[in-house]
XYZ file of C-alpha atoms in Angstrom:
730
model
C -8.507 21.300 36.591
C -7.747 24.805 35.392
C -9.223 26.242 38.597
C -6.838 24.046 40.661
C -3.924 25.138 38.588
C -4.724 28.864 39.107
C -5.379 28.351 42.847
C -2.139 26.520 43.347
C -0.285 29.208 41.290
C -1.704 31.924 43.495
C -0.630 30.228 46.725
C 2.960 29.750 45.541
C 3.216 33.210 44.136
C 1.854 34.708 47.383
C 4.371 32.823 49.469
C 7.289 33.740 47.273
C 6.523 37.507 47.272
C 5.891 37.522 51.008
C 9.251 35.987 51.633
C 10.963 38.470 49.355
C 9.202 41.429 50.995
C 10.417 40.419 54.464
C 14.010 40.946 53.343
C 13.416 44.577 52.472
C 13.703 47.483 54.960
C 10.318 48.421 56.357
C 8.627 51.688 55.358
C 7.823 53.910 58.347
C 5.192 56.664 58.670
C 7.732 59.324 59.404
C 9.203 58.837 55.950
C 5.838 60.130 54.485
C 6.427 63.780 54.338
C 6.720 66.373 51.657
C 10.281 66.961 50.426
C 11.649 70.284 51.656
C 14.717 70.375 49.396
C 14.395 72.025 46.002
C 16.145 69.376 43.861
C 16.870 71.832 41.104
C 18.906 74.049 43.622
C 20.472 71.594 46.158
C 21.283 67.877 45.854
C 18.788 65.578 47.584
C 20.623 63.491 50.148
C 18.329 60.434 50.175
C 19.060 57.520 47.858
C 16.514 55.545 45.910
C 15.584 52.267 47.635
C 12.926 49.573 47.735
C 10.870 49.141 50.943
C 8.438 46.779 52.421
C 5.137 48.268 53.777
C 4.283 47.776 57.345
C 1.561 45.251 56.579
C 3.889 43.262 54.342
C 1.598 43.548 51.363
C 3.166 46.369 49.318
C 6.418 47.033 47.683
C 7.438 50.726 47.800
C 10.008 52.548 45.644
C 11.155 55.832 47.146
C 13.953 58.322 46.653
C 12.772 61.403 48.649
C 11.099 62.949 45.597
C 8.996 60.059 44.234
C 7.060 57.361 46.029
C 5.629 54.502 43.935
C 3.626 51.768 45.629
C 2.726 48.349 44.400
C 0.298 45.897 45.907
C 1.643 42.399 45.444
C -1.213 40.269 46.856
C -3.506 38.910 45.762
C -2.105 40.194 42.455
C 0.122 43.038 41.462
C -0.864 46.700 40.523
C 0.455 50.123 41.150
C -1.749 51.688 43.812
C 0.240 54.888 44.459
C 2.493 57.257 42.478
C 3.144 60.333 44.601
C 5.134 63.503 44.030
C 6.820 64.074 47.437
C 7.378 67.750 46.708
C 3.822 68.721 45.982
C 1.955 65.748 47.560
C 0.161 65.084 44.413
C -1.086 61.643 43.889
C -1.069 60.505 40.236
C -3.035 57.359 40.481
C -6.939 57.641 40.497
C -7.580 53.960 39.496
C -5.656 50.728 39.278
C -4.584 49.500 35.749
C -2.738 46.626 34.406
C 1.022 47.053 34.570
C 1.220 46.590 30.820
C -0.717 45.180 28.000
C 0.419 42.974 25.086
C -1.343 41.962 22.003
C -0.291 38.614 20.654
C -1.494 37.197 17.380
C -4.312 39.588 17.371
C -5.472 39.114 21.025
C -4.980 41.421 23.973
C -3.533 40.228 27.278
C -3.044 42.325 30.370
C 0.146 42.002 32.502
C -0.648 42.130 36.126
C -3.568 44.203 37.337
C -6.360 43.975 39.922
C -10.089 44.081 39.381
C -12.894 45.388 41.494
C -12.602 49.112 41.654
C -16.036 50.686 41.149
C -15.332 54.412 41.789
C -12.716 55.532 39.348
C -12.354 59.233 40.291
C -10.056 58.339 43.239
C -8.532 55.217 44.968
C -8.640 54.621 48.639
C -6.077 52.146 50.105
C -8.784 50.306 52.143
C -10.553 49.422 48.862
C -7.566 47.495 47.557
C -8.028 44.669 50.082
C -11.250 43.666 48.290
C -9.739 43.672 44.779
C -9.155 40.383 42.952
C -6.322 39.397 40.690
C -6.820 39.723 36.878
C -5.967 36.255 35.497
C -6.807 36.924 31.759
C -3.177 37.302 30.821
C 0.163 37.384 32.637
C 0.269 36.928 36.423
C 2.891 37.993 38.844
C 5.382 35.429 40.060
C 8.347 37.073 41.859
C 10.464 40.255 41.879
C 14.141 40.980 41.964
C 15.765 44.202 43.331
C 19.118 45.225 41.770
C 21.450 48.120 41.491
C 20.657 50.460 38.506
C 23.098 49.759 35.659
C 23.917 52.302 32.980
C 21.772 51.884 29.808
C 24.801 52.551 27.742
C 28.453 52.041 28.657
C 29.407 55.543 27.432
C 33.148 56.262 27.139
C 33.769 59.940 27.572
C 36.340 61.148 24.999
C 35.836 64.956 24.957
C 35.127 67.711 27.494
C 31.802 67.056 29.289
C 29.943 68.802 32.119
C 29.091 65.394 33.645
C 31.018 62.141 33.257
C 29.212 60.270 36.071
C 26.756 57.575 35.310
C 23.341 57.874 37.104
C 22.701 55.783 40.184
C 19.663 54.280 41.687
C 17.715 51.162 42.198
C 15.683 48.798 39.749
C 13.001 46.403 40.516
C 12.062 43.685 38.070
C 8.632 41.930 38.249
C 8.420 38.577 36.603
C 5.282 37.307 35.035
C 3.993 34.007 33.466
C 0.818 33.386 31.769
C -2.296 32.032 33.407
C -3.430 30.981 29.877
C -1.973 27.624 29.047
C -1.525 28.558 25.387
C 0.996 31.310 26.442
C 2.830 29.195 29.075
C 6.174 29.607 27.196
C 5.926 33.397 27.066
C 7.619 35.152 29.979
C 7.364 38.909 30.652
C 9.519 41.063 32.833
C 8.354 44.574 33.785
C 11.294 46.826 35.018
C 11.113 49.979 37.026
C 14.289 52.203 37.508
C 14.253 54.830 40.111
C 17.111 57.363 40.056
C 18.927 59.057 42.860
C 18.373 62.864 43.318
C 15.718 63.353 40.607
C 11.918 62.764 40.496
C 12.377 60.330 37.661
C 11.302 56.786 37.055
C 12.004 54.682 33.891
C 9.775 51.816 32.918
C 10.381 49.166 30.310
C 9.460 45.483 29.780
C 10.855 42.458 27.974
C 9.056 39.508 26.390
C 10.879 36.171 26.008
C 9.693 33.393 23.817
C 10.842 30.108 25.561
C 8.608 27.992 23.270
C 9.196 26.211 19.963
C 6.941 28.394 17.718
C 7.226 31.898 16.567
C 4.437 34.484 17.553
C 3.481 37.857 16.439
C 3.543 40.761 18.816
C 1.086 43.284 17.552
C 1.410 45.868 20.275
C 3.345 46.354 23.567
C 1.826 48.972 25.813
C 4.505 49.287 28.430
C 2.776 51.964 30.610
C -0.845 52.481 31.523
C -1.644 55.245 34.161
C -5.130 56.061 35.029
C -4.367 59.667 36.224
C -6.554 62.321 37.748
C -7.853 64.780 35.061
C -5.962 68.181 34.614
C -9.357 69.903 34.116
C -13.058 69.034 34.082
C -15.348 69.939 31.215
C -18.945 69.156 30.909
C -18.764 68.969 27.166
C -15.636 68.873 25.026
C -13.325 66.469 23.208
C -10.254 64.786 24.561
C -8.121 66.411 21.943
C -8.978 69.874 23.172
C -8.923 69.352 26.946
C -5.749 69.743 28.980
C -3.727 66.574 29.767
C -2.331 65.814 33.297
C 0.629 68.201 33.873
C 1.972 66.568 36.988
C 3.850 63.946 34.943
C 6.118 64.505 31.905
C 6.930 61.442 29.774
C 9.512 60.872 27.004
C 10.578 57.619 25.437
C 13.526 56.573 23.213
C 11.215 56.277 20.214
C 11.115 59.720 18.685
C 11.922 61.090 15.259
C 10.839 63.423 12.380
C 13.536 66.104 12.365
C 11.471 68.592 14.375
C 14.549 69.136 16.787
C 12.028 69.138 19.594
C 10.792 66.157 21.546
C 7.117 66.960 21.808
C 6.866 66.994 17.969
C 9.126 63.941 17.559
C 7.376 61.621 19.936
C 5.731 58.525 18.497
C 4.594 56.826 21.722
C 2.392 59.069 24.061
C -1.345 58.425 23.899
C -3.867 60.113 26.166
C -7.067 58.006 26.145
C -10.492 58.315 27.555
C -11.997 56.007 30.415
C -15.630 55.151 29.959
C -15.490 53.022 33.188
C -14.948 56.300 34.983
C -18.666 56.948 35.215
C -18.432 59.804 37.794
C -16.413 62.092 35.598
C -17.873 65.533 34.803
C -17.744 65.133 31.009
C -21.157 63.782 29.906
C -19.646 61.910 26.850
C -16.805 60.406 28.908
C -14.317 62.218 26.852
C -11.885 63.453 29.569
C -8.244 62.544 28.672
C -7.346 60.696 31.844
C -5.485 57.527 30.816
C -1.840 57.713 29.774
C -0.648 54.864 27.585
C 2.722 54.410 26.013
C 3.413 52.476 22.868
C 4.733 52.968 19.398
C 2.028 53.823 16.769
C 3.500 52.064 13.759
C 4.890 48.696 15.048
C 1.776 46.521 14.586
C 3.499 43.171 13.842
C 6.807 42.037 15.178
C 7.645 38.377 14.850
C 9.239 36.891 17.967
C 11.163 33.778 17.199
C 11.860 30.901 19.684
C 14.447 31.940 22.102
C 14.253 35.594 21.159
C 13.578 38.538 23.520
C 11.734 41.667 22.649
C 12.468 44.845 24.646
C 9.842 47.586 24.773
C 10.582 51.307 24.429
C 11.804 52.891 27.638
C 9.360 55.367 29.275
C 11.076 58.224 31.187
C 8.581 59.492 33.604
C 9.586 62.853 35.226
C 7.264 64.208 37.879
C 6.591 67.913 37.703
C 5.874 70.360 40.559
C 4.394 73.338 38.765
C 3.353 75.035 35.543
C 6.210 77.584 35.146
C 7.865 77.039 31.734
C 11.288 77.776 33.009
C 11.122 75.319 35.912
C 9.543 72.561 33.784
C 12.352 73.092 31.155
C 15.056 72.987 33.856
C 13.704 69.768 35.119
C 13.741 68.172 31.556
C 17.283 69.471 31.028
C 18.446 68.113 34.364
C 16.901 64.801 33.495
C 19.141 64.597 30.378
C 22.207 65.735 32.176
C 21.677 62.971 34.724
C 20.489 59.917 32.835
C 22.187 60.740 29.575
C 25.507 62.341 30.533
C 26.869 61.996 27.082
C 24.574 64.958 26.219
C 26.812 67.150 28.375
C 29.864 66.534 26.256
C 30.638 69.618 24.289
C 33.851 69.724 22.258
C 34.809 72.970 20.451
C 34.731 72.130 16.720
C 34.872 73.779 13.313
C 33.010 72.628 10.237
C 35.642 72.317 7.505
C 34.817 72.525 3.767
C 37.856 70.795 2.147
C 38.948 69.833 -1.302
C 42.211 68.013 -0.444
C 44.259 66.564 2.439
C 46.474 69.678 2.723
C 43.369 71.839 3.720
C 42.591 69.212 6.380
C 46.020 69.574 7.848
C 45.876 73.348 7.768
C 42.594 73.319 9.568
C 44.048 70.990 12.219
C 46.953 73.372 12.670
C 44.642 76.332 12.950
C 42.654 74.489 15.644
C 45.822 73.982 17.649
C 46.669 77.695 17.232
C 43.323 78.984 18.453
C 42.308 76.432 21.062
C 39.678 74.569 19.072
C 39.464 70.858 19.896
C 38.066 69.161 16.842
C 37.616 69.380 13.009
C 34.520 68.032 11.404
C 34.738 67.406 7.588
C 31.416 69.152 6.492
C 28.994 68.212 3.703
C 30.616 69.094 0.347
C 34.058 68.056 1.514
C 36.243 65.356 -0.075
C 35.424 62.703 2.613
C 33.406 59.672 1.781
C 32.928 57.284 4.724
C 31.157 54.806 2.480
C 34.333 54.095 0.566
C 35.835 51.037 2.300
C 38.694 50.605 -0.068
C 42.151 50.194 1.355
C 43.349 53.443 -0.191
C 40.549 55.522 1.298
C 40.947 54.009 4.693
C 44.684 54.601 4.555
C 44.218 58.236 3.531
C 41.897 59.100 6.388
C 43.776 56.903 8.976
C 46.775 58.979 8.286
C 44.951 62.197 8.728
C 43.331 61.041 11.839
C 46.795 60.236 13.166
C 47.961 63.736 12.262
C 45.143 65.289 14.205
C 45.592 63.068 17.210
C 49.309 63.765 17.368
C 48.318 67.408 17.882
C 45.527 66.465 20.389
C 42.742 67.282 17.956
C 39.567 65.181 17.415
C 38.544 64.550 13.844
C 35.283 63.608 12.415
C 33.104 63.743 9.282
C 29.674 64.028 7.683
C 27.694 61.248 6.117
C 24.175 61.323 4.696
C 21.719 58.442 5.092
C 18.128 59.181 4.541
C 17.282 62.015 2.092
C 18.797 60.410 -1.010
C 17.725 57.891 -3.719
C 19.568 54.642 -3.941
C 17.718 52.179 -6.214
C 14.239 50.710 -6.662
C 15.490 47.539 -4.792
C 16.840 49.462 -1.863
C 14.467 52.440 -1.377
C 11.584 52.641 0.981
C 8.444 51.169 -0.779
C 5.241 53.247 -0.414
C 2.440 50.953 0.924
C -0.101 52.998 -1.012
C 1.487 52.468 -4.448
C 3.696 49.473 -3.984
C 6.507 51.473 -5.528
C 9.508 53.355 -4.223
C 8.646 56.741 -2.673
C 6.278 58.128 -0.069
C 9.070 58.503 2.419
C 9.648 61.468 4.819
C 12.086 62.999 2.282
C 10.241 61.685 -0.793
C 12.685 58.981 -1.768
C 14.964 57.387 0.804
C 16.764 54.168 1.343
C 15.265 51.553 3.744
C 17.552 50.780 6.583
C 16.484 47.142 6.319
C 17.436 46.891 2.679
C 20.747 45.312 1.439
C 22.165 48.782 0.931
C 20.982 49.998 4.344
C 22.525 47.179 6.222
C 25.797 47.571 4.143
C 25.759 51.301 5.023
C 25.687 50.474 8.786
C 28.540 48.063 8.350
C 30.579 50.474 6.261
C 30.200 53.251 8.931
C 31.378 50.881 11.606
C 34.274 49.693 9.417
C 35.382 53.231 8.678
C 35.527 54.276 12.397
C 37.164 50.940 13.571
C 39.895 51.280 10.815
C 40.559 55.114 10.893
C 40.193 55.994 14.523
C 37.881 58.891 13.652
C 36.237 60.430 16.750
C 33.167 62.248 15.548
C 30.261 61.201 13.244
C 27.862 63.804 11.847
C 24.964 61.622 10.614
C 22.665 63.716 8.523
C 19.289 62.355 7.684
C 19.251 59.432 10.292
C 16.353 57.090 10.031
C 13.253 59.379 10.171
C 10.565 56.828 10.787
C 9.685 55.607 7.311
C 7.609 52.562 6.899
C 8.477 50.243 4.045
C 6.071 47.715 2.320
C 8.816 45.666 0.730
C 8.863 41.936 1.630
C 12.290 41.354 0.070
C 14.452 43.458 2.292
C 16.515 41.276 4.639
C 16.269 43.653 7.627
C 12.441 43.417 8.035
C 9.616 41.035 7.101
C 7.140 43.464 5.619
C 5.186 46.687 6.326
C 4.144 45.740 9.840
C 7.560 45.464 11.401
C 9.404 47.861 9.085
C 9.458 50.873 11.306
C 10.425 48.898 14.450
C 13.264 46.961 12.723
C 14.697 50.011 10.909
C 14.606 51.864 14.302
C 16.465 49.008 15.931
C 19.121 49.075 13.237
C 19.611 52.838 13.674
C 19.672 52.586 17.512
C 22.227 49.670 17.476
C 24.498 51.691 15.390
C 24.287 54.724 17.712
C 24.815 52.378 20.778
C 27.914 50.941 19.098
C 29.337 54.356 18.304
C 28.502 55.759 21.779
C 30.091 52.914 23.724
C 33.103 53.210 21.295
C 33.746 56.797 22.417
C 32.501 58.348 19.157
C 30.778 61.669 19.443
C 27.582 61.949 17.394
C 25.760 64.905 15.778
C 22.405 63.861 14.382
C 19.430 66.081 13.338
C 16.839 63.880 15.156
C 15.896 62.997 18.673
C 18.066 59.965 19.395
C 19.571 61.361 22.560
C 18.369 58.571 24.737
C 20.061 56.022 22.402
C 23.477 57.646 22.472
C 23.585 60.753 20.284
C 25.198 63.835 21.622
C 23.915 66.862 19.703
C 21.014 68.132 17.502
C 20.322 71.290 15.645
C 19.227 74.294 17.890
C 16.451 74.873 15.405
C 16.925 77.274 12.510
C 15.962 77.976 8.938
C 18.955 77.294 6.705
C 18.128 79.987 4.086
C 18.308 82.540 6.964
C 22.138 82.253 6.602
C 22.005 84.008 3.315
C 20.505 87.122 5.039
C 22.754 90.100 6.062
C 24.984 89.465 9.078
C 22.954 91.899 11.367
C 19.820 89.874 10.683
C 21.741 86.618 11.313
C 22.969 87.827 14.609
C 19.518 88.655 16.049
C 17.846 85.570 14.429
C 20.586 83.447 15.970
C 19.945 84.795 19.436
C 16.190 83.974 18.890
C 17.096 80.497 17.844
C 19.247 80.009 20.896
C 16.547 81.420 23.240
C 13.839 79.206 21.677
C 16.002 76.103 21.369
C 17.161 75.839 25.037
C 13.923 75.440 26.896
C 13.809 71.571 26.640
C 17.420 70.928 25.700
C 20.736 72.270 27.109
C 23.205 74.288 25.154
C 25.532 71.264 24.878
C 22.667 69.202 23.190
C 22.486 71.890 20.407
C 24.520 73.191 17.494
C 24.095 76.400 15.532
C 25.522 77.597 12.286
C 27.912 80.425 11.171
C 28.600 80.587 7.402
C 32.168 81.654 7.010
C 31.682 81.346 3.219
C 28.656 81.403 0.956
C 25.812 79.083 2.068
C 22.241 78.867 0.859
C 22.798 81.859 -1.415
C 23.392 85.455 -0.304
C 25.937 87.953 -1.259
C 29.055 89.481 0.568
C 26.737 90.988 3.307
C 25.852 87.436 4.402
C 29.262 85.887 4.849
C 32.294 86.571 7.041
C 35.064 85.943 4.443
C 37.418 87.628 4.209
C 37.479 87.142 7.941
C 39.810 90.022 8.737
C 37.337 92.448 7.212
C 34.306 91.431 9.441
C 36.034 90.949 12.812
C 33.297 92.571 14.899
C 30.564 90.453 13.440
C 32.737 87.307 13.617
C 33.523 87.968 17.309
C 29.848 88.574 18.277
C 28.600 85.500 16.356
C 31.151 83.324 18.310
C 30.310 85.096 21.650
C 26.565 84.595 21.083
C 27.029 80.757 20.794
C 29.785 80.184 23.237
C 28.017 82.319 25.863
C 25.008 80.010 25.619
C 27.161 76.834 25.681
C 26.153 76.133 22.113
C 28.770 74.971 19.536
C 28.193 76.438 16.117
C 29.257 74.904 12.810
C 31.801 77.437 11.688
C 31.651 76.348 7.984
C 34.402 77.253 5.740
C 38.039 76.435 4.760
C 39.741 78.269 7.790
C 39.241 79.768 11.184
C 41.519 82.752 10.576
C 43.169 84.617 7.614
C 45.461 87.012 9.507
C 47.312 87.272 12.854
C 44.662 89.817 13.954
C 41.808 87.334 13.175
C 43.687 84.594 14.936
C 44.120 86.775 18.019
C 40.426 87.519 18.133
C 39.345 83.858 17.708
C 41.934 82.776 20.428
C 40.631 85.420 22.778
C 37.134 84.316 22.504
C 37.986 80.611 22.851
C 40.213 81.421 25.973
C 37.297 83.366 27.523
C 34.944 80.421 26.873
C 37.378 77.954 28.405
C 37.889 80.088 31.513
C 34.175 80.093 32.228
C 33.373 76.892 30.388
C 31.708 75.142 33.383
C 29.242 77.993 34.219
C 28.589 78.569 30.485
C 27.493 74.983 30.126
C 25.316 75.188 33.241
C 21.546 75.684 33.346
C 20.100 78.523 31.452
C 17.593 81.072 32.666
C 15.849 82.895 29.872
C 15.732 86.650 30.567
C 14.435 88.341 27.506
C 14.125 87.054 23.931
C 15.695 89.194 21.121
C 13.291 91.462 19.176
C 15.635 94.216 18.047
C 13.887 96.880 20.092
C 15.525 96.561 23.446
C 18.203 94.477 25.286
C 17.994 90.666 25.291
C 19.985 88.058 27.125
C 20.441 84.847 29.169
C 21.663 83.964 32.668
C 23.554 80.806 33.509
C 23.214 79.437 37.002
C 24.955 76.695 39.086
C 24.736 76.603 42.895
C 27.583 74.138 42.980
C 30.249 76.512 41.476
C 32.273 79.435 42.701
C 30.611 81.422 39.930
C 26.968 80.969 40.790
C 25.883 82.776 37.736
C 26.981 84.416 34.448
C 24.692 86.804 32.670
C 25.141 88.098 29.212
C 23.108 90.950 27.656
C 22.984 92.296 24.050
C 21.982 95.693 22.694
C 20.893 95.336 19.103
C 19.849 98.897 18.757
C 21.711 102.035 17.485
C 21.485 103.838 20.783
C 22.857 103.452 24.330
C 20.717 101.411 26.646
C 20.782 102.370 30.349
C 18.342 100.434 32.537
C 17.817 98.926 35.962
C 16.842 95.360 35.541
C 15.718 92.602 37.869
C 18.103 89.602 37.743
C 16.506 86.388 39.082
C 19.005 84.488 41.305
C 16.845 81.833 42.930
C 18.495 79.104 40.931
C 21.975 80.228 41.700
C 21.384 78.999 45.366
C 22.114 82.439 46.777
C 19.640 83.627 49.370
C 20.762 86.972 50.918
C 23.541 88.701 49.064
C 25.381 88.328 45.713
C 28.744 89.692 44.500
C 28.467 90.836 40.955
C 31.069 92.217 38.624
C 30.911 93.340 35.003
C 33.487 91.414 32.990
C 36.836 91.461 34.978
C 35.993 94.645 36.787
C 35.510 95.248 40.419
C 32.564 93.428 42.209
C 29.716 95.005 44.177
C 27.483 93.500 46.763
C 23.831 93.283 46.058
C 20.964 92.293 48.483
C 18.381 89.782 47.208
C 14.749 90.768 47.700
C 12.091 88.260 48.771
C 11.701 86.981 45.198
C 15.457 86.083 45.132
C 16.189 88.994 42.830
C 18.671 91.765 42.737
C 18.236 95.132 40.976
C 21.221 95.869 38.707
C 21.875 98.932 36.644
C 23.381 98.145 33.234
C 24.684 100.299 30.435
C 25.023 98.798 26.916
C 26.615 100.563 24.092
C 24.931 100.574 20.650
C 25.235 97.310 18.795
C 27.252 95.599 21.619
C 27.087 93.137 24.427
C 28.423 92.739 28.016
C 28.474 90.061 30.586
C 28.373 89.874 34.412
C 29.748 87.210 36.857
C 27.745 86.440 40.000
C 29.431 84.853 43.042
C-alpha cells in the first residue's frame, strides 16, 4: 500500500511540475556565456528570471551573473550553481535541499540519490538518479516577484532609497512519511537583479493537531569543490571554498565584524567523497547553514517556523578590496537602510534646556539630529504620563526646526533580578551571560522592556534609537520565563524578540544604532571598531588611531554602517590633552577629527554638551558640514583603501562612484612633522574611467591625467606637516 501511495504521488508531482515548467521561457544555449560586464563598475542590464530547460526537466534561475539549476524529475535537487563571471561551478555533488530534525530524527528535504563519484557532477549522470523519499518530497513550485524583506520607511538622508528587485521561486514539499503528513515545508530562493546574490530560506508549517519539536533546521547544504587539496591535515586548518561568501541574519557577539559574529556557517567533511586527496577524508567541502544553539523549538498546531536567511554572494577573486566591495554592495542593495547616514551629535544633558540649546546649535551648523547619549537625563523605560509628555514636547521642538531626535537605552549588560536575569545552565543560578549578568529577553522584564520601547517611540515621535547591549546570544536555563520554554529554545526565542523589535522600529521609520550585527534585520549602524579607553589618550594619538580604525573598519562594511567617537568632554579618563573642550582652544584638532570621519562617510558620536562655544568655533563646524554636504554622495560611495596610517608617511582613502559627475574623491593625511612630497599611483579602475581623468586639488584648477594599463594615474602631491588635503576626480 505504501509503495502504491508513493508511486501515485510521484506521477502527480511529475505532471504538475512539467505543466508549470512549460509556462516558463526556455533557456537557450546562447545565454550560456561568461558575463563581460564588471558589476562593481557598470550596472548589469539583464534581470533575474526563471527559465525552463530545453529538455523540460530543469528549472533555471539566472540574472546574467549567477545561474542556478534545479532538476525537478524524478525528484528535486540543485545540480548547478555557476558564477557567470568566472565560469566556476560550485556544485560537485547533489545534496538535499535542506534537512530538518524533528523529535530527534533527521529528515531530508528533496534530494536525489545515486551519485557515486563525488569529485564532480556530470549532467548525464543525473538522469539515472532516484528520488530521496526518506523525508519531504517535492510537489510544486511558484514563481513570484521579489518582495522587500522589510517595508523600510526612509526618514533621513540615504545613499539608496530603492528596494532591491528580482525573482523568487518557492518549492513546496510534503512528507512521504505518513507520520509527518501534516508538516509542510517551503524552500524559497531569491535571486536579485544586478548582483551575484541569492538568498535562501525555508518555512515549516504544522497543519496537524499535535505540537512537535524542531531540533535543527539546516536551510542550506552545498557540496562544493575543495579550495585546496591536502594529503594530510585537518578540516579546521584547510582553506574553505572562496568562490562563495555566505552571511545570515543570525549573528551577534559585539565583535562589530560579521565573520566573528556569525553563528550559522559550518564547513563539514564528506566521507562519501572517496576520491578526495585527503587520506582521512578531512577536506572541508560541504557547507551547511544552521544556528548552533537552537536545539529544541516547539512548533504548535497552526504555527509556522521560518529559518534563518542565507545570503549567498558569489565571489570572482581573492583580492581583499574587491571582495570587500562586493560585500558592501550587497548591503547597499538588499538592505538599503544601511545607506542612511544622518549627521548627528551625541548630547550629554542634565536638563531640557540643554536639549533645546543642542537642537538650536544643530540648526545653526547644519547638523541633522541630536541623540541623547548615555549619562543623559533621558529614560525611555519610564512610561509615566509626565515623562512621555516631557519628551514629546522636546521632540516637537526638534521637529519644528527640522531636527531628528533620539536617545540611548541599555538592554543587556546590566543586572535586573534573580527572576529576570539569564540563568546559567551550568549552575542553575543567574549569571554566565556574555556580560556576566544580563536580563533574559524572554523574562517578564525583557518582554516589558520591549513594550516600553515601542510605547515610548509611539507616544513621543522620537526618530532614533541607540540600543546599547542588544541581545548578544545568551542562552537561559529558566523554565519560568514566559518568552521561552527552557534552555533549548532560549536563544532562538530571545533572538526572535530582538528581531521583531528591530523590524517594528525599521518599518516605523526609526533609525537604529546598535553595537551588534543586526543589519539584515533592520539596524542602520554599528561601531567602526575601537577601544574606548583610547579616547583618554592625547589628541594626536586619537587622530591617528581613529584613521586606523576607519581604514580597518570599512573593508566589509560601508562608512554609513559605522560610527566613530570624538570626546568633546572627558571620557574614559584622560586629562586636558585628551579632550576638545574648551572647543575654541583646540580648533585645529576639532576640525581634523571632523574631517577624518566625514571624509570617510562615517558619522562620529561628538559627545558633549555643545557643538560650539564661540562664533569662530561655529564657523569652523559649519564649514566642515557644508563641505561634507556638498560632496556627500561621493563621500558615501565605495571606499578604496590606499594606505593605512602608521605615523611614518602619508595615509588615505579614495571614494569611487562611476555613476556620479565626481567619479572619485581622494583624501590624504600627513601625520609627520615634515613636508611630504611624493608621486603616488592612484587606482581609478572602480571610478569607471578608462583613458583620462580630470583631477583637481580642493577647489583649484583641474589637470588632465592619462590612465596606464592598470587604470592608474601618477599624481604628484605635497602635504604640509600635520595636515591633510583632498582631490576631486572627474
